[in-house]
XYZ file of C-alpha atoms in Angstrom:
515
model
C 145.628 117.494 112.086
C 143.974 114.678 112.842
C 141.507 113.808 115.361
C 140.307 111.829 118.757
C 136.819 111.684 118.112
C 132.993 110.556 119.533
C 130.733 108.740 117.914
C 127.171 107.837 119.702
C 125.552 105.048 118.541
C 126.277 101.985 115.375
C 122.635 102.956 112.918
C 122.703 104.223 109.125
C 124.390 107.320 110.210
C 126.989 105.662 113.052
C 128.305 103.962 110.482
C 128.810 106.071 108.228
C 130.188 108.555 110.605
C 133.058 105.509 111.350
C 133.868 105.398 107.341
C 133.760 108.682 106.494
C 135.199 109.691 109.400
C 138.881 107.110 109.834
C 139.571 107.811 105.506
C 140.012 111.488 106.815
C 142.857 109.425 109.082
C 140.896 110.738 112.081
C 140.939 107.935 115.462
C 137.590 107.154 115.437
C 135.887 105.678 118.654
C 131.899 104.252 118.129
C 129.862 103.805 121.740
C 126.977 101.514 120.896
C 124.583 100.145 123.841
C 123.654 97.299 122.029
C 124.302 94.314 121.161
C 124.635 94.590 116.723
C 124.609 97.719 114.930
C 122.142 98.174 112.349
C 119.793 100.549 114.461
C 115.648 101.013 114.464
C 116.674 98.136 111.761
C 118.361 95.002 114.441
C 117.313 92.633 115.079
C 114.557 92.830 117.916
C 114.136 96.474 117.289
C 111.821 96.180 114.743
C 109.019 94.335 113.702
C 110.131 90.534 111.452
C 108.102 91.809 107.906
C 109.094 95.521 107.656
C 110.380 96.635 103.638
C 112.295 99.456 103.763
C 110.069 102.464 101.609
C 113.624 103.342 99.776
C 114.922 101.146 97.001
C 118.467 100.243 97.618
C 120.411 102.260 95.594
C 119.333 105.342 97.390
C 119.830 103.779 100.992
C 123.406 102.520 99.863
C 126.781 104.525 100.594
C 127.907 106.543 97.929
C 131.042 104.287 98.503
C 129.542 100.989 97.826
C 126.676 101.319 95.661
C 125.301 97.486 94.940
C 125.383 98.110 91.387
C 125.574 94.096 91.180
C 122.328 94.133 92.445
C 118.600 94.902 90.047
C 115.969 97.951 91.456
C 114.443 96.500 94.566
C 113.400 97.520 98.480
C 115.512 95.275 100.477
C 113.649 93.896 103.881
C 115.445 94.425 107.306
C 117.315 91.505 106.889
C 118.757 92.196 103.380
C 119.263 96.093 104.766
C 121.437 94.388 107.650
C 122.943 92.679 105.192
C 123.837 94.478 103.444
C 125.212 96.786 106.346
C 126.879 93.121 107.623
C 128.859 94.022 104.248
C 129.951 96.961 104.725
C 131.306 97.217 108.152
C 133.538 93.826 106.965
C 134.174 95.374 103.212
C 136.109 98.742 105.473
C 137.180 97.100 108.538
C 134.090 98.937 110.719
C 134.080 96.903 112.746
C 137.069 97.194 114.887
C 136.102 101.089 116.182
C 132.846 99.878 117.390
C 132.546 98.843 121.664
C 129.098 97.023 121.622
C 126.966 96.698 125.164
C 128.601 101.164 125.696
C 125.838 102.845 126.349
C 127.339 106.627 126.417
C 125.323 108.043 129.709
C 127.184 111.426 129.880
C 129.264 114.428 127.147
C 131.100 117.371 129.042
C 132.575 119.597 127.434
C 135.385 120.931 129.735
C 138.005 123.215 127.954
C 138.266 122.195 124.530
C 138.348 118.267 125.153
C 134.841 116.587 125.330
C 134.341 113.823 128.372
C 132.231 110.452 126.941
C 131.430 108.093 130.566
C 129.702 104.971 129.684
C 128.334 101.960 130.990
C 129.674 98.587 129.191
C 128.467 95.885 131.874
C 129.171 97.552 135.672
C 131.507 99.125 134.448
C 131.397 102.905 134.781
C 134.281 104.789 132.644
C 134.947 107.915 131.324
C 137.259 108.952 128.305
C 139.020 112.495 126.910
C 137.770 112.757 123.078
C 138.172 116.175 120.539
C 135.129 115.807 119.383
C 131.715 114.095 119.365
C 129.432 112.689 116.637
C 125.814 112.434 117.993
C 124.135 109.963 116.083
C 121.406 108.587 118.042
C 118.725 109.203 115.076
C 115.326 110.226 116.200
C 113.945 106.649 116.593
C 114.364 107.024 120.872
C 111.469 109.057 122.602
C 108.245 107.253 121.322
C 105.904 110.923 121.529
C 102.013 110.256 122.964
C 99.398 112.972 121.557
C 97.842 114.306 124.848
C 94.030 113.916 124.103
C 91.458 114.581 126.153
C 90.597 110.947 128.272
C 93.273 109.550 127.437
C 94.400 108.829 131.330
C 91.131 107.627 131.906
C 91.313 104.706 129.008
C 91.232 101.499 129.505
C 92.272 99.285 126.898
C 95.620 97.939 125.699
C 97.848 100.947 124.609
C 100.874 100.903 122.741
C 103.355 102.707 120.559
C 104.431 101.501 117.063
C 107.751 101.658 118.816
C 107.040 98.320 120.865
C 104.578 96.723 118.427
C 106.405 93.196 117.487
C 103.319 90.819 116.259
C 99.308 91.557 115.069
C 98.517 88.426 116.603
C 98.526 89.734 119.689
C 95.017 91.640 118.839
C 93.412 89.120 117.516
C 89.261 89.202 117.834
C 89.785 92.844 118.725
C 88.725 96.007 117.542
C 91.534 98.054 117.580
C 92.251 101.998 116.507
C 95.848 102.778 114.685
C 96.203 107.047 114.894
C 98.673 108.542 112.487
C 99.818 107.137 109.327
C 103.824 106.886 108.756
C 105.710 104.425 106.286
C 105.321 102.110 109.466
C 101.521 102.885 110.132
C 100.943 101.716 106.937
C 102.218 98.542 107.524
C 101.399 97.592 111.396
C 97.706 98.875 110.656
C 97.330 96.167 107.756
C 98.922 94.450 109.902
C 96.638 94.183 112.333
C 94.128 94.593 110.310
C 94.332 90.793 108.630
C 93.566 89.816 112.593
C 91.170 92.161 114.236
C 87.628 92.351 114.920
C 87.372 96.026 113.984
C 89.975 98.020 112.476
C 89.950 102.196 112.155
C 92.242 104.748 111.626
C 92.046 107.951 112.904
C 94.165 110.437 110.862
C 93.800 114.862 111.280
C 93.792 115.163 107.650
C 94.219 113.290 104.391
C 97.881 112.692 104.067
C 100.186 112.053 100.902
C 100.539 108.788 99.881
C 102.775 107.340 96.902
C 103.596 103.888 95.647
C 107.366 101.786 96.347
C 106.533 101.744 92.223
C 106.045 104.788 89.663
C 103.313 104.100 87.792
C 102.571 104.984 84.602
C 106.232 105.155 83.356
C 107.986 104.036 80.411
C 109.670 101.158 82.943
C 107.211 100.267 85.337
C 110.180 98.703 87.551
C 111.222 102.203 87.711
C 110.848 103.291 91.288
C 109.826 106.120 93.315
C 113.199 107.733 94.146
C 114.211 106.565 90.770
C 111.561 107.904 88.853
C 111.982 112.345 88.184
C 110.882 113.341 91.233
C 114.634 113.041 92.036
C 116.268 114.229 89.391
C 118.367 117.260 89.238
C 116.225 119.124 86.582
C 113.271 119.449 87.882
C 114.138 120.114 91.597
C 115.386 123.243 89.636
C 112.152 123.881 87.593
C 109.365 125.916 89.430
C 106.849 124.031 91.454
C 104.353 123.604 88.279
C 105.960 121.592 86.258
C 106.577 118.982 89.557
C 103.034 120.180 90.261
C 102.083 119.045 85.546
C 104.050 115.606 86.333
C 101.354 114.779 89.652
C 98.155 116.186 88.037
C 98.904 114.186 85.063
C 99.415 110.591 87.286
C 96.644 111.622 90.261
C 94.573 111.731 87.344
C 95.333 108.226 86.306
C 94.924 106.344 90.145
C 90.895 108.789 90.553
C 90.178 106.850 87.417
C 91.525 103.460 87.692
C 89.209 100.322 87.589
C 91.099 99.060 91.268
C 89.873 100.171 93.720
C 93.072 100.709 96.502
C 94.590 102.344 93.217
C 91.648 105.098 93.378
C 91.474 105.697 96.723
C 94.404 106.065 97.146
C 94.289 108.350 94.358
C 91.452 110.697 95.600
C 93.408 111.097 98.934
C 96.601 112.188 97.004
C 93.693 115.622 95.050
C 92.924 115.592 99.050
C 95.814 116.438 100.364
C 97.170 118.903 98.440
C 100.090 119.707 96.423
C 102.852 116.291 97.634
C 105.916 118.932 96.781
C 105.083 120.427 99.598
C 104.453 118.567 101.815
C 106.042 115.197 104.151
C 104.811 111.977 101.580
C 104.051 108.736 103.224
C 105.922 106.369 100.928
C 104.291 103.382 102.096
C 100.666 102.506 99.829
C 100.439 99.265 101.646
C 97.376 100.439 103.403
C 94.830 101.114 100.995
C 94.375 97.004 99.533
C 92.704 96.921 103.641
C 91.230 100.149 103.179
C 89.329 99.035 99.606
C 88.227 95.758 101.380
C 86.533 96.554 103.916
C 88.878 95.110 106.603
C 90.278 98.655 107.580
C 88.210 102.315 108.498
C 89.589 105.292 107.725
C 88.206 108.209 109.463
C 89.801 111.959 108.393
C 89.284 114.557 111.309
C 91.054 113.677 114.472
C 90.444 113.053 117.920
C 87.295 114.500 120.555
C 88.500 113.072 123.381
C 88.620 108.950 124.921
C 86.273 107.352 127.171
C 87.099 104.724 129.274
C 86.627 101.941 126.828
C 85.696 103.806 123.183
C 86.650 106.403 121.078
C 84.824 109.847 120.693
C 85.805 110.979 116.580
C 85.561 115.048 115.968
C 82.964 114.026 113.771
C 80.802 112.702 116.952
C 81.242 109.527 115.641
C 81.629 106.896 118.329
C 83.127 103.741 118.443
C 84.306 101.321 121.224
C 88.290 99.837 121.064
C 89.687 97.716 123.212
C 93.328 98.620 122.260
C 94.946 101.841 120.801
C 98.369 101.421 118.861
C 100.104 104.836 118.360
C 101.855 105.649 115.297
C 102.472 109.368 115.928
C 105.911 109.718 115.847
C 108.674 109.861 117.859
C 110.572 113.631 120.027
C 114.010 114.443 120.038
C 116.224 113.005 123.012
C 120.064 113.072 123.858
C 119.654 111.883 127.789
C 123.276 111.888 127.449
C 124.217 115.551 127.202
C 123.315 118.948 129.074
C 122.582 120.114 126.137
C 118.210 120.930 124.464
C 117.294 121.073 121.386
C 113.401 121.311 120.325
C 114.204 121.748 116.590
C 116.847 120.390 114.524
C 116.513 123.905 112.526
C 118.183 125.902 115.339
C 121.642 124.087 114.077
C 123.903 125.167 110.812
C 122.315 122.667 108.661
C 121.031 120.761 111.153
C 124.404 120.005 111.973
C 125.665 121.864 114.842
C 125.144 124.643 117.034
C 126.588 127.819 116.045
C 128.021 128.288 119.582
C 129.668 124.754 119.693
C 131.342 124.290 116.177
C 131.978 120.963 114.519
C 133.293 120.084 117.716
C 129.936 118.502 118.360
C 128.155 117.870 115.834
C 124.264 115.605 114.730
C 124.851 113.196 112.114
C 121.298 112.157 110.394
C 119.457 113.519 111.850
C 117.347 115.389 107.980
C 114.381 113.977 107.160
C 114.902 113.913 103.398
C 111.311 114.789 101.901
C 112.812 112.261 99.129
C 115.934 109.695 98.187
C 117.148 108.447 101.553
C 119.225 109.071 105.187
C 122.080 107.428 104.716
C 123.829 109.099 101.993
C 122.966 112.503 103.641
C 124.345 111.175 106.720
C 127.826 109.583 104.190
C 127.529 114.083 103.064
C 127.712 115.291 106.775
C 130.160 113.098 107.822
C 132.213 114.188 105.062
C 132.338 117.808 105.542
C 132.726 117.039 109.153
C 135.740 115.262 107.899
C 137.114 117.978 106.047
C 136.469 120.678 109.322
C 138.584 117.916 111.393
C 140.963 117.816 109.894
C 141.347 121.557 109.133
C 140.870 121.515 105.650
C 137.831 123.193 106.051
C 135.525 126.629 108.367
C 132.837 127.119 108.998
C 131.935 130.021 108.317
C 131.382 133.224 111.414
C 128.101 132.675 113.751
C 126.563 135.577 112.834
C 126.872 133.808 108.984
C 125.728 130.785 111.103
C 122.719 132.336 112.389
C 121.857 133.718 109.541
C 121.893 130.757 106.987
C 119.433 128.604 109.660
C 117.204 131.647 109.191
C 117.361 132.004 105.455
C 117.661 127.411 106.150
C 114.680 127.485 108.259
C 111.907 130.308 106.515
C 112.859 128.276 102.987
C 111.607 124.442 104.347
C 109.010 125.900 106.072
C 108.043 127.714 103.003
C 108.752 125.069 100.474
C 106.208 122.471 103.015
C 104.241 123.997 104.005
C 101.423 121.762 104.714
C 103.078 120.293 107.099
C 105.734 122.452 108.991
C 106.136 120.078 112.101
C 107.896 117.443 110.368
C 110.950 120.140 111.227
C 113.852 118.482 109.802
C 112.740 117.300 106.574
C 114.341 119.456 103.225
C 114.495 118.383 99.741
C 117.273 115.747 99.309
C 118.244 117.726 95.607
C 118.566 120.697 97.235
C 120.479 119.179 100.362
C 122.667 116.821 99.013
C 124.013 120.246 96.667
C 124.706 122.338 99.515
C 126.400 120.318 101.377
C 128.454 118.974 98.785
C 129.802 122.091 97.371
C 131.250 122.973 101.720
C 132.463 119.254 100.937
C 134.221 120.260 96.975
C 132.371 116.897 95.553
C 129.260 118.869 93.570
C 129.587 117.407 89.926
C 130.400 119.903 87.589
C 127.469 119.426 84.837
C 129.079 119.301 81.752
C 127.125 121.303 78.731
C 125.783 118.993 75.658
C 128.373 119.894 73.739
C 131.144 117.965 75.317
C 129.928 115.551 77.909
C 126.548 115.008 76.140
C 125.490 111.317 78.201
C 127.209 112.125 81.345
C 125.279 115.106 81.114
C 121.583 113.760 80.656
C 122.830 110.869 83.714
C 123.711 114.168 86.219
C 120.697 116.543 85.464
C 117.701 114.029 84.615
C 118.114 111.429 86.286
C 117.170 109.877 89.588
C 120.229 112.350 91.935
C 122.022 109.765 92.690
C 124.863 109.633 95.831
C 127.598 108.201 93.050
C 126.518 111.627 91.459
C 129.065 112.907 94.355
C 131.876 110.647 94.504
C 132.613 112.093 90.730
C 134.818 115.144 91.493
C 136.300 115.610 95.086
C 137.782 113.598 98.101
C 138.290 109.792 98.149
C 136.180 110.453 94.643
C 135.671 107.180 93.224
C 135.584 108.642 88.832
C 135.452 105.624 86.843
C 133.334 103.337 89.461
C 130.629 106.416 90.000
C 130.617 107.428 85.861
C 130.055 103.749 85.293
C 128.061 103.317 87.759
C 125.758 106.828 86.276
C 126.467 105.660 82.698
C 125.011 102.809 83.097
C 121.494 103.238 84.897
C 118.647 103.446 82.346
C 117.021 107.637 81.813
C 113.875 108.050 83.775
C 112.590 110.055 80.597
C 112.158 109.959 76.927
C 114.386 112.261 74.672
C 111.142 114.399 73.972
C 110.217 115.298 78.113
C 114.662 115.694 77.525
C 114.831 117.926 75.814
C 111.424 119.514 76.628
C 113.131 120.197 80.579
C 115.930 121.553 78.970
C 115.020 124.060 76.902
C 112.646 125.099 79.333
C 115.724 125.389 82.010
C 117.208 127.618 79.574
C 114.646 130.097 79.488
C 114.525 130.182 83.585
C 118.067 130.808 83.687
C 117.283 134.006 81.053
C 114.957 135.077 82.631
C 117.206 135.294 85.460
C 119.982 136.843 83.722
C 117.201 139.323 82.286
C 115.862 140.387 86.110
C 119.276 140.904 87.460
C 120.263 143.072 84.446
C 116.873 145.406 84.877
C 118.031 145.224 89.094
C 121.043 146.371 87.652
C 119.836 149.005 85.786
C 117.406 150.506 88.111
C 120.213 150.530 91.154
C 122.019 152.942 88.742
């Protein structure tokens, strides 16, 4: 049964929602408050000198992989061009209403009333379902720091940053480190009189391009980090590989590489925390243009900051790169933590008629393909081809997943939407019915290697299941070079076989005990 569905937002997740839901035969209306698509990447919404920290093959949707391009990191303009091509190729534009801001979403019986504003006109329309695709980046988060209200210098959040020249000749404090902060702090350091970076702890920072690979052009997300087999095996395999790489970093002759290696060792195991995939900051640190202060801020004064180590610095401006908080001003539903939702998608008590798409942060890989997978599942639910578990079962899954992710990412538990890309994608793919069947080494050895040992590209989930693209997906996967040598592939195959055998022996032992 086809449904009428309102999609809120025409960013990465909203575009995925329109495509996947219309593929399922549903009537979709997308409301976008801006004058163009792209969300945070749209013109004038983010600084121009931005390059993505996820490669083009992972930022692209699975039904339109840009395999005619070389593996690269798109600029903001290049990514917007890709999204424009995608919208045109699949005739998505007719579903998007620009300059339409959603003001209110209310449940009335088994329907949803969506009130939206266009120019000075306000209207209300009825829908069967609502998919919220407005994204994380709606309400900037400022830390509650003593004395900040008394500070008389300029204060700006990274959300509003556009031009480094506003900080020329000034003493600037940048607070926090993420992908955007690495860019912003680096840019400001080029023109500032002094640039200080305040961090509470040493973060894990990864390069865009994976160092010490056989092929130097592999990116961080097309390395073994996103291979299914490394994410199936115990963490010691991941840790063993990274330890060898970190040791090479700290003995490097390049001072910026050496500094990053020292930070990585101090930050703790990278597989237990959020990782900033932007190494740009370490050159200005090595050159003395950025002065890090690790430990946090004690307080602000009228024209200065005092750090917890007792250091006091006079500063003319502060840029907070401190992230965002969840905000759904058009809903009367309050969500404090996305982990409270089933698969970080659905409020259990409301079923699938209200969904939140793209509010999952993958430690590796990209959000667009996760949003796409979520929408493939939503489409099946809307059509009645799949059913949500019972209320109690959903709450059990929520408890299990929350505990699992908090244990997995115990160093950064405050990043409440963080998941393992490989595991999360597989878990939803099973619900969709598009989980790839991994053949044995004897039946189809090359496909097995690509599915198990190569990056877990979203194209894998187009081999089988609804709206599959078997030939195209297989061709792309087989054409991508092996990221591991054959000795390493054999080593991992043996390790996986041993793990399966040990699991079977443990299970048999438990059965004997239960008798």
